[in-house]
PDB file of C-alpha atoms in Angstrom:
ATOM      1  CA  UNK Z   1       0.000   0.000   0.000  1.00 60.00           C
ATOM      2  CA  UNK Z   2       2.967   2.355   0.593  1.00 69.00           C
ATOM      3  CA  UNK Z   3       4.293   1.498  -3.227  1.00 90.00           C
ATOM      4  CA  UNK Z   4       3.839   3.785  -6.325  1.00 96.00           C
ATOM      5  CA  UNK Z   5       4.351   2.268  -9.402  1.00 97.00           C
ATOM      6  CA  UNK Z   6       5.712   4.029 -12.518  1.00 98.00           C
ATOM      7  CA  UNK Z   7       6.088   3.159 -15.733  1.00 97.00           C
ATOM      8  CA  UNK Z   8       7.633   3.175 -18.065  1.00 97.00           C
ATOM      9  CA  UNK Z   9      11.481   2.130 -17.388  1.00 97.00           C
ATOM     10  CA  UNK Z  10      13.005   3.839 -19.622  1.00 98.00           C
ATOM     11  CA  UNK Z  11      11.664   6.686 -22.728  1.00 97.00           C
ATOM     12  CA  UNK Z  12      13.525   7.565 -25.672  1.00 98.00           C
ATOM     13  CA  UNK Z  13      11.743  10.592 -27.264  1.00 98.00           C
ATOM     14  CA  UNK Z  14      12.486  12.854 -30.251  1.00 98.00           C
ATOM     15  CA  UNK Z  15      13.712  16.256 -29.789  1.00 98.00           C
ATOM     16  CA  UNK Z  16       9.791  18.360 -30.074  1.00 97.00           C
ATOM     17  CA  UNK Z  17       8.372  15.367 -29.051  1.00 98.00           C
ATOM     18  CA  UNK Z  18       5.985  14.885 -25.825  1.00 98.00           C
ATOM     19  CA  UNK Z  19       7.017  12.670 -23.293  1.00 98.00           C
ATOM     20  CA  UNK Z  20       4.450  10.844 -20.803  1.00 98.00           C
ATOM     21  CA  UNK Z  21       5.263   8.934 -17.925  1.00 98.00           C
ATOM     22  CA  UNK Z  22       2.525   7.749 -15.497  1.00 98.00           C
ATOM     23  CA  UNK Z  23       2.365   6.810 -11.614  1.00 98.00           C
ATOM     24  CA  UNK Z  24       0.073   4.538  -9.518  1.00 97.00           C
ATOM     25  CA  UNK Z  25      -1.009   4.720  -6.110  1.00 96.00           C
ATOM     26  CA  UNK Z  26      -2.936   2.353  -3.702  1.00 92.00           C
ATOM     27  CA  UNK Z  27      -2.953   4.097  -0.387  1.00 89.00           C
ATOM     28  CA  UNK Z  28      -5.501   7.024  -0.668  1.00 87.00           C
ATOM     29  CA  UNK Z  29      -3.526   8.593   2.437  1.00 88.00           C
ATOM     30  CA  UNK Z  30      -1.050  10.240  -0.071  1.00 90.00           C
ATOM     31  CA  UNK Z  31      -2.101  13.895  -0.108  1.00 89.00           C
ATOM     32  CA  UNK Z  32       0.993  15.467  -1.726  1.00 92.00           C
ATOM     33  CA  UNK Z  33       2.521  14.768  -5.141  1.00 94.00           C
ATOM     34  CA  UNK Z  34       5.560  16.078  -6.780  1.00 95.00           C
ATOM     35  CA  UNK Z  35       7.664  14.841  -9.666  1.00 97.00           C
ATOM     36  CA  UNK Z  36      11.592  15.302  -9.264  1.00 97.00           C
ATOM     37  CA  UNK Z  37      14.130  15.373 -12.140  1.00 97.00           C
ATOM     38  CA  UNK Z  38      17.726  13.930 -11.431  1.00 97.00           C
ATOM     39  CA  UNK Z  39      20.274  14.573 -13.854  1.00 96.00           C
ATOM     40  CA  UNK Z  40      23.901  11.957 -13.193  1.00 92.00           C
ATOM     41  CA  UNK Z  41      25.787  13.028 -10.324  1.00 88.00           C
ATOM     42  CA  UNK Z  42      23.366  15.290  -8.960  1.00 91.00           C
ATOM     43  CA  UNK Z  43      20.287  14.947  -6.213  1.00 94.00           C
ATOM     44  CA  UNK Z  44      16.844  15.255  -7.385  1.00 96.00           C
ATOM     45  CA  UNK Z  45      15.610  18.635  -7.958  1.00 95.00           C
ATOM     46  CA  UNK Z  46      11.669  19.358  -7.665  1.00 94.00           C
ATOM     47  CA  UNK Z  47      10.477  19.841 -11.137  1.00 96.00           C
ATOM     48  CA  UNK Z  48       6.389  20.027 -10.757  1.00 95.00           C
ATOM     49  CA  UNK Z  49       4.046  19.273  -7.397  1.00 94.00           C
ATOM     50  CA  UNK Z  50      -0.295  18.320  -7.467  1.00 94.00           C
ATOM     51  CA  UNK Z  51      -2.190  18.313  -4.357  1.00 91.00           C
ATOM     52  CA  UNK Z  52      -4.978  15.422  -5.086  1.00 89.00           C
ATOM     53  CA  UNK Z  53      -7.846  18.656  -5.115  1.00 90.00           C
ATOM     54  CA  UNK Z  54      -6.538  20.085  -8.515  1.00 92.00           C
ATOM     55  CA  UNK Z  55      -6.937  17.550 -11.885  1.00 94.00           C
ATOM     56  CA  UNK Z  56      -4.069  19.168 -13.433  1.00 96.00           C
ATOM     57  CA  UNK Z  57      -1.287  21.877 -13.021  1.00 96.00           C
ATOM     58  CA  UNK Z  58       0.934  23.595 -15.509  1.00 97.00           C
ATOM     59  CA  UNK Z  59       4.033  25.303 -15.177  1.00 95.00           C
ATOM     60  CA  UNK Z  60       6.257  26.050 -18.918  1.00 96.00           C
ATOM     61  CA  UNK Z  61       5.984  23.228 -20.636  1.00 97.00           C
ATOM     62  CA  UNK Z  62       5.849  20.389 -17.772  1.00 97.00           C
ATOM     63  CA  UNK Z  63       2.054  19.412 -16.703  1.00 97.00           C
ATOM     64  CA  UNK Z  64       0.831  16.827 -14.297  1.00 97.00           C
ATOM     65  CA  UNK Z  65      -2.047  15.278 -14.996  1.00 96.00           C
ATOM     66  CA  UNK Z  66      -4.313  13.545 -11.838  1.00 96.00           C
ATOM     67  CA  UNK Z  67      -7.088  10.597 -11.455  1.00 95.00           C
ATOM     68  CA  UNK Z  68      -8.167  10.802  -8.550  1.00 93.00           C
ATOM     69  CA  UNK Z  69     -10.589   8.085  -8.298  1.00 93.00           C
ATOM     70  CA  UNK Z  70      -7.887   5.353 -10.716  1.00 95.00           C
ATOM     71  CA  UNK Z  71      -5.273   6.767  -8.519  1.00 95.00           C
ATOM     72  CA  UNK Z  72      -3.259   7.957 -10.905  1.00 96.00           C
ATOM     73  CA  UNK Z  73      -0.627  10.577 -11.863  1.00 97.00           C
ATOM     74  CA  UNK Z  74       1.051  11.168 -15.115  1.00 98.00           C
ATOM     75  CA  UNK Z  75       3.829  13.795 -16.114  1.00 98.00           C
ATOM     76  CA  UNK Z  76       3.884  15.528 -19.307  1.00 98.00           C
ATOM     77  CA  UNK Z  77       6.795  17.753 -21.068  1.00 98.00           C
ATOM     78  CA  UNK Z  78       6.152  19.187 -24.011  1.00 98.00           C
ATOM     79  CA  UNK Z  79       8.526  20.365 -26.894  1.00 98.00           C
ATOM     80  CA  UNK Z  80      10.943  18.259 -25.365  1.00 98.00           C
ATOM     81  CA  UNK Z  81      14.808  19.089 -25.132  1.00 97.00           C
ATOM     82  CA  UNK Z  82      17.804  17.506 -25.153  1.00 97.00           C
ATOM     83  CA  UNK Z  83      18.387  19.433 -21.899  1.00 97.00           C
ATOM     84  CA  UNK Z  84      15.489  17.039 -20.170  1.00 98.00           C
ATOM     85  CA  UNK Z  85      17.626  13.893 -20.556  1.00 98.00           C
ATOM     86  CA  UNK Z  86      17.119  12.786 -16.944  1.00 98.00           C
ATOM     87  CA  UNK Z  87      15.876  10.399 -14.510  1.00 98.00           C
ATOM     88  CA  UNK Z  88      12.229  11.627 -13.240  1.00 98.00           C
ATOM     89  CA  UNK Z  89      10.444   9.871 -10.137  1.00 98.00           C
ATOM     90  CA  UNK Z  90       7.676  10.747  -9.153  1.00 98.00           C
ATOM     91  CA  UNK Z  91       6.779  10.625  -5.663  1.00 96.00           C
ATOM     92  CA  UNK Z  92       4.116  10.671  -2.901  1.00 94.00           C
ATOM     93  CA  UNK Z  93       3.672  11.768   0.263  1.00 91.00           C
ATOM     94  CA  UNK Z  94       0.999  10.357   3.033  1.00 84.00           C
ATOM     95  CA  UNK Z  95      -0.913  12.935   5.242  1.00 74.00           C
ATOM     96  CA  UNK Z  96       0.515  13.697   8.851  1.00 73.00           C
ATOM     97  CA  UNK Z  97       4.607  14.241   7.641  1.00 75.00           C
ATOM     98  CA  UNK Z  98       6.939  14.774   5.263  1.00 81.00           C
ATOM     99  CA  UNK Z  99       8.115  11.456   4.246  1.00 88.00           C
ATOM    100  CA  UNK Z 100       8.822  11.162   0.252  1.00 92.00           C
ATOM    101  CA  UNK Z 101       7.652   7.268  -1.187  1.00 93.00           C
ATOM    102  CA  UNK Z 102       9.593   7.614  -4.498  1.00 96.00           C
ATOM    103  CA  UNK Z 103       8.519   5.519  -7.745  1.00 97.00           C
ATOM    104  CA  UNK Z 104      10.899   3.494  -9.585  1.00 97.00           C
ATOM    105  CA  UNK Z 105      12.259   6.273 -11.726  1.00 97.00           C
ATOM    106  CA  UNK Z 106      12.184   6.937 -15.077  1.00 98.00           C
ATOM    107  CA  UNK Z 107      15.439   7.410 -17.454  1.00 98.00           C
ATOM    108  CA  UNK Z 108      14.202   9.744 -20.536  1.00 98.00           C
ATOM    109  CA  UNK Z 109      16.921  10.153 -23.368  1.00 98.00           C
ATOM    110  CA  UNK Z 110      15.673  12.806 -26.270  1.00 98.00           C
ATOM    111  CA  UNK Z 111      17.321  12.858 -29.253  1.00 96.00           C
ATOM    112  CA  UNK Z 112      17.956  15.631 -31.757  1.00 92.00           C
TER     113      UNK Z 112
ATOM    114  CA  UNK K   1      20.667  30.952  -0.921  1.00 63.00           C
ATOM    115  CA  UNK K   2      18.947  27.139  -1.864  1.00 66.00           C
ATOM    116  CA  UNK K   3      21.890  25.242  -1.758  1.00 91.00           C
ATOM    117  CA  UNK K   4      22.469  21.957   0.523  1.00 96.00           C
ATOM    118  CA  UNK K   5      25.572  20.976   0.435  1.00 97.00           C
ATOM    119  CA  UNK K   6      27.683  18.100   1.051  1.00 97.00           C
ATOM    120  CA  UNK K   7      30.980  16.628   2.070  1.00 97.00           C
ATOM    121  CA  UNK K   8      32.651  14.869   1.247  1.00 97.00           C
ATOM    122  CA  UNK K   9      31.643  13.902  -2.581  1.00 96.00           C
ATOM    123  CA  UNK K  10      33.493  10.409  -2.577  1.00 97.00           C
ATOM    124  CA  UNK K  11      34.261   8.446   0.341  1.00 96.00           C
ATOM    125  CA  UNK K  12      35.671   4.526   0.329  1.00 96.00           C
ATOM    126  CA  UNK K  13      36.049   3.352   3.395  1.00 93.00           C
ATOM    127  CA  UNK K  14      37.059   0.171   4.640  1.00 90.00           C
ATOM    128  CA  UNK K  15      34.564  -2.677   6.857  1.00 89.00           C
ATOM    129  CA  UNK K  16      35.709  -1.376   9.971  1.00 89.00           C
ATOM    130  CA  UNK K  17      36.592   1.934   9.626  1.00 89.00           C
ATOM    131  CA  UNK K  18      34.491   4.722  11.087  1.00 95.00           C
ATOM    132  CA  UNK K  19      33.716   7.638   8.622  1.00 96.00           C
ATOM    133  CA  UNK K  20      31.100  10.794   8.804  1.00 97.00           C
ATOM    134  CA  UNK K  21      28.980  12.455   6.071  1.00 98.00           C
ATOM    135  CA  UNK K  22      28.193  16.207   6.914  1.00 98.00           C
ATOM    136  CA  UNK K  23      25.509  18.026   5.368  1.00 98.00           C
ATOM    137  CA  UNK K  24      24.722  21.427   5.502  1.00 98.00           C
ATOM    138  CA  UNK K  25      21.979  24.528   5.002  1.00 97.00           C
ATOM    139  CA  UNK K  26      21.580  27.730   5.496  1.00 92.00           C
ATOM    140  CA  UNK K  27      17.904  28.188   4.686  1.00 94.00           C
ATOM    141  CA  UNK K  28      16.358  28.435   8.013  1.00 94.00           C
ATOM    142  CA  UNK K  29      15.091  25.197   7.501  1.00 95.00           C
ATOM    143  CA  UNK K  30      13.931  22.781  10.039  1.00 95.00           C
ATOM    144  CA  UNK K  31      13.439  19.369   8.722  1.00 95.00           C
ATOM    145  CA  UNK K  32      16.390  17.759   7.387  1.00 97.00           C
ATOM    146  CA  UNK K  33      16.396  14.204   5.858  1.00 97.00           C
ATOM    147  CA  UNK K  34      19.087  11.433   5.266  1.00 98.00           C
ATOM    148  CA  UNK K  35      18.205   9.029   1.787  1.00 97.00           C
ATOM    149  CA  UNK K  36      19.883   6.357   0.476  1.00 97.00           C
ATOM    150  CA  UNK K  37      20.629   5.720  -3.389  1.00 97.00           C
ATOM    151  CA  UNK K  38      21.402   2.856  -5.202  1.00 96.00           C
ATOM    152  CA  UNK K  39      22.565   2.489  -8.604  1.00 94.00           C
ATOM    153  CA  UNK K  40      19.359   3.221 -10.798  1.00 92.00           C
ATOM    154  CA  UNK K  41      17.037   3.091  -7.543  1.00 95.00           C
ATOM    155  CA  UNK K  42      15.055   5.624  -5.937  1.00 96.00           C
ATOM    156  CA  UNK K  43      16.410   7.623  -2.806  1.00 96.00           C
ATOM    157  CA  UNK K  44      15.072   5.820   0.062  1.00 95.00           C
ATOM    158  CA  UNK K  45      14.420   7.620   3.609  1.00 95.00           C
ATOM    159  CA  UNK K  46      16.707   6.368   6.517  1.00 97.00           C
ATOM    160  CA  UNK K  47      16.136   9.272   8.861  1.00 96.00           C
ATOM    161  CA  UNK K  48      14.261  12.789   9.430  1.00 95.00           C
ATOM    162  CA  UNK K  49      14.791  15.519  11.710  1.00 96.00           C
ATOM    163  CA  UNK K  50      12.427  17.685  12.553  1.00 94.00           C
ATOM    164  CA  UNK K  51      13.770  20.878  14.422  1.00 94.00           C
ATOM    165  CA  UNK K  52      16.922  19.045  15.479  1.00 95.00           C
ATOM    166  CA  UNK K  53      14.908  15.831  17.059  1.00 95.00           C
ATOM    167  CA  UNK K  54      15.080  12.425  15.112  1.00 96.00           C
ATOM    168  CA  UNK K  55      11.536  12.408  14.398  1.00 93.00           C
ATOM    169  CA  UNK K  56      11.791   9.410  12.113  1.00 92.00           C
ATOM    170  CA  UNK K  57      14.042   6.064  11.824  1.00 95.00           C
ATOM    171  CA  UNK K  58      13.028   3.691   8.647  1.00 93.00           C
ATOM    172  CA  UNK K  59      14.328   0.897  10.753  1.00 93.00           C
ATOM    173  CA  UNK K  60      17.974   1.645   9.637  1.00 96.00           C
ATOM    174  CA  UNK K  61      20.580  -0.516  10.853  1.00 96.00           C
ATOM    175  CA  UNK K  62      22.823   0.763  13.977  1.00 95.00           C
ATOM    176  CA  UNK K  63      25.623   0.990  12.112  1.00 96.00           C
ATOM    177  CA  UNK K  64      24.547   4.344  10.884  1.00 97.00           C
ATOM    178  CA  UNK K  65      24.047   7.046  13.480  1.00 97.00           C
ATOM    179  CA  UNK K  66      22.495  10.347  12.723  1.00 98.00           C
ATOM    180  CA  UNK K  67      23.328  13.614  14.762  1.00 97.00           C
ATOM    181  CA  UNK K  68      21.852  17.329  14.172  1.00 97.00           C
ATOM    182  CA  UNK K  69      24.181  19.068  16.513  1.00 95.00           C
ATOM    183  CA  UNK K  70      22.269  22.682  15.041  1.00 93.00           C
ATOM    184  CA  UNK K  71      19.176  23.716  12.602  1.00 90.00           C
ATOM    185  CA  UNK K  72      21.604  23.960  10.135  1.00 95.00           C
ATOM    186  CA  UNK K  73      23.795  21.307  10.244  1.00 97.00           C
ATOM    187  CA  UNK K  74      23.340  17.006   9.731  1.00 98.00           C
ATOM    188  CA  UNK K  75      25.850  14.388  10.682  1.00 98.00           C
ATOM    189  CA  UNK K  76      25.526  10.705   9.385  1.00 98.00           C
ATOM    190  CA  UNK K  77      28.274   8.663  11.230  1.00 98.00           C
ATOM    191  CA  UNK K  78      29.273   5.203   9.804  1.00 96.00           C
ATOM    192  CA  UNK K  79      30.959   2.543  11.995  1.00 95.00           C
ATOM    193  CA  UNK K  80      31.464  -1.100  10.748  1.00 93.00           C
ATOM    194  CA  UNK K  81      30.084  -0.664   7.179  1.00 94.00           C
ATOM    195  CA  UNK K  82      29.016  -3.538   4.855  1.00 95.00           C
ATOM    196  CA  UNK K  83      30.037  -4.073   1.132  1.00 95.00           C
ATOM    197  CA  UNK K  84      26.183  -3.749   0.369  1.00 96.00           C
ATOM    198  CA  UNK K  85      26.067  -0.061   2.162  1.00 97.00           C
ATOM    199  CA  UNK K  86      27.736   1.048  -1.293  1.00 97.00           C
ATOM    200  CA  UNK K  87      25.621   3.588  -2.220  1.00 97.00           C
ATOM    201  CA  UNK K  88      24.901   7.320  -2.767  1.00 97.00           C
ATOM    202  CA  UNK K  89      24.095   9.285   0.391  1.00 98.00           C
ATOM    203  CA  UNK K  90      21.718  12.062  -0.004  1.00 98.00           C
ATOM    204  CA  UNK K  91      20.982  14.857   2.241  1.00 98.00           C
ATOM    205  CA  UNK K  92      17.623  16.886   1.961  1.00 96.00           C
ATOM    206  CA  UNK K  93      16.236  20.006   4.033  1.00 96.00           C
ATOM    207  CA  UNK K  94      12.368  21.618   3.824  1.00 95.00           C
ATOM    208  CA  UNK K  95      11.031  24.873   5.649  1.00 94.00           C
ATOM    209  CA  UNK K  96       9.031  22.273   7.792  1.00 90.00           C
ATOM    210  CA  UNK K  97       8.421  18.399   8.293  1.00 86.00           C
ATOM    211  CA  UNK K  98       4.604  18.881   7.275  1.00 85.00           C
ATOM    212  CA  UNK K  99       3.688  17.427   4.082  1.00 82.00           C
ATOM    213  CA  UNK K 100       3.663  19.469   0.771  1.00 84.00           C
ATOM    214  CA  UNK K 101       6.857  21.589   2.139  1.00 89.00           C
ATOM    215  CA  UNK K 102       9.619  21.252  -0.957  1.00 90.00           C
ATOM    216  CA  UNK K 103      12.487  19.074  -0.070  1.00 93.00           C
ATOM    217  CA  UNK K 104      15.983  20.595  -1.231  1.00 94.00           C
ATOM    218  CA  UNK K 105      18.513  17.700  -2.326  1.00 96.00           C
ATOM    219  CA  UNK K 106      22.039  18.120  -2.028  1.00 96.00           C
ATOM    220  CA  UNK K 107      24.362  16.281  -4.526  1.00 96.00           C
ATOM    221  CA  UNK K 108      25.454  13.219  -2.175  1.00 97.00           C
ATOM    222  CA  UNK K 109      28.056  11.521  -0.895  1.00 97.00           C
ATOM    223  CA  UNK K 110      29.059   8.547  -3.067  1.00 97.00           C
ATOM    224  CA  UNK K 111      29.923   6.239  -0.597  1.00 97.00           C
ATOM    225  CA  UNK K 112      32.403   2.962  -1.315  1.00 96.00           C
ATOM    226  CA  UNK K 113      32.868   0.086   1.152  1.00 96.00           C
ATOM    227  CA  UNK K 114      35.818  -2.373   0.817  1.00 93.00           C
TER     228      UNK K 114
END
């Protein structure tokens, strides 16, 4: 119940392109939501955060998408860059504290 | 200033050697957060502190030992390390332990046992 499941592995996307990756939850506890982007030989850096009360939030050209009632959470970037080569988790967060329950991660290579 | 930083950036160490990772921030933050990274893993908690108390312990072995000896400063001491402890050590700090609060990562420590 404390998993989240994302998918997929690994994304190799053409430079313009929109990449998608999507998260599952089971506990309906979480109450915080917030996609981080690791680049090699650096922590993860908050990229994009949804509170389970808003369906979808938008900042440049990275949107999250929520389902509340499938329990589900998807990341978009659009026009993507070379620059977004990364690792991306997303994460969750139950109600009462802090405490970050990362997904699997997700390595996305974008080609020129 | 949003920085958390780190030292040191590489440590090997040997099975019974005793080593330290410090962390540090100078946001006025006051939850701070030790994770562990494997090789193409997630970070995974091992401790939070939540205005300088160890508020939470993900069952981490004793062989790790966390210390906040300020608001602003984390200690991870390591004593009689495994092989299988290999990993990257991150540090993280938010304005508060209450959900939603933005965790700042630092870059890690990439720790090596021998």
């Amino acid at each position: 119940q404390q998993q989240v499941k994302q998918s997929p592995q690994s994304l190799i996307v053409q430079k313009g392109g929109i990449s998608i990756i999507n998260c599952a939850y089971e506990n309906t506890a979480f109450d915080y939501f917030p996609w981080y982007q690791q680049f090699p030989g650096k922590g993860p850096a908050l990229l994009i955060a949804i509170r389970p009360d808003v369906s979808e939030k938008k900042e440049g050209r990275f949107t999250i998408s929520f389902n509340k009632s499938a329990k589900q959470f998807s990341l978009h970037i659009m026009d993507s860059q070379p620059g977004d080569s990364a690792t991306y988790f997303c994460a969750a967060s139950p109600g009462g504290y802090n405490k970050l329950i990362f997904g699997a991660g997700t390595r996305l290579a974008v080609h020129p | 200033d949003t920085e958390v930083t780190q030292t040191p950036k590489h440590l090997v160490m040997g099975m019974t050697n005793k080593k330290s990772l410090k962390c540090e921030q100078h946001m006025g933050h006051r939850a701070m957060y030790w994770y562990k990274q494997k090789a193409k893993k997630p970070p995974e908690l091992m401790f939070v502190y939540s205005y300088e108390k160890l508020s939470i312990n993900e069952s981490v072995p004793s062989r790790f030992s966390p210390e906040c000896p300020n608001s602003s400063l984390l200690n991870l001491h390591l004593h009689a390390l495994q092989p299988e402890d290999s990993a990257l050590y991150l540090c993280a700090s938010s304005q508060d332990d209450s959900p939603g609060y933005e965790q700042f990562f630092g870059p890690g420590t990439r720790l090596t046992v021998l």
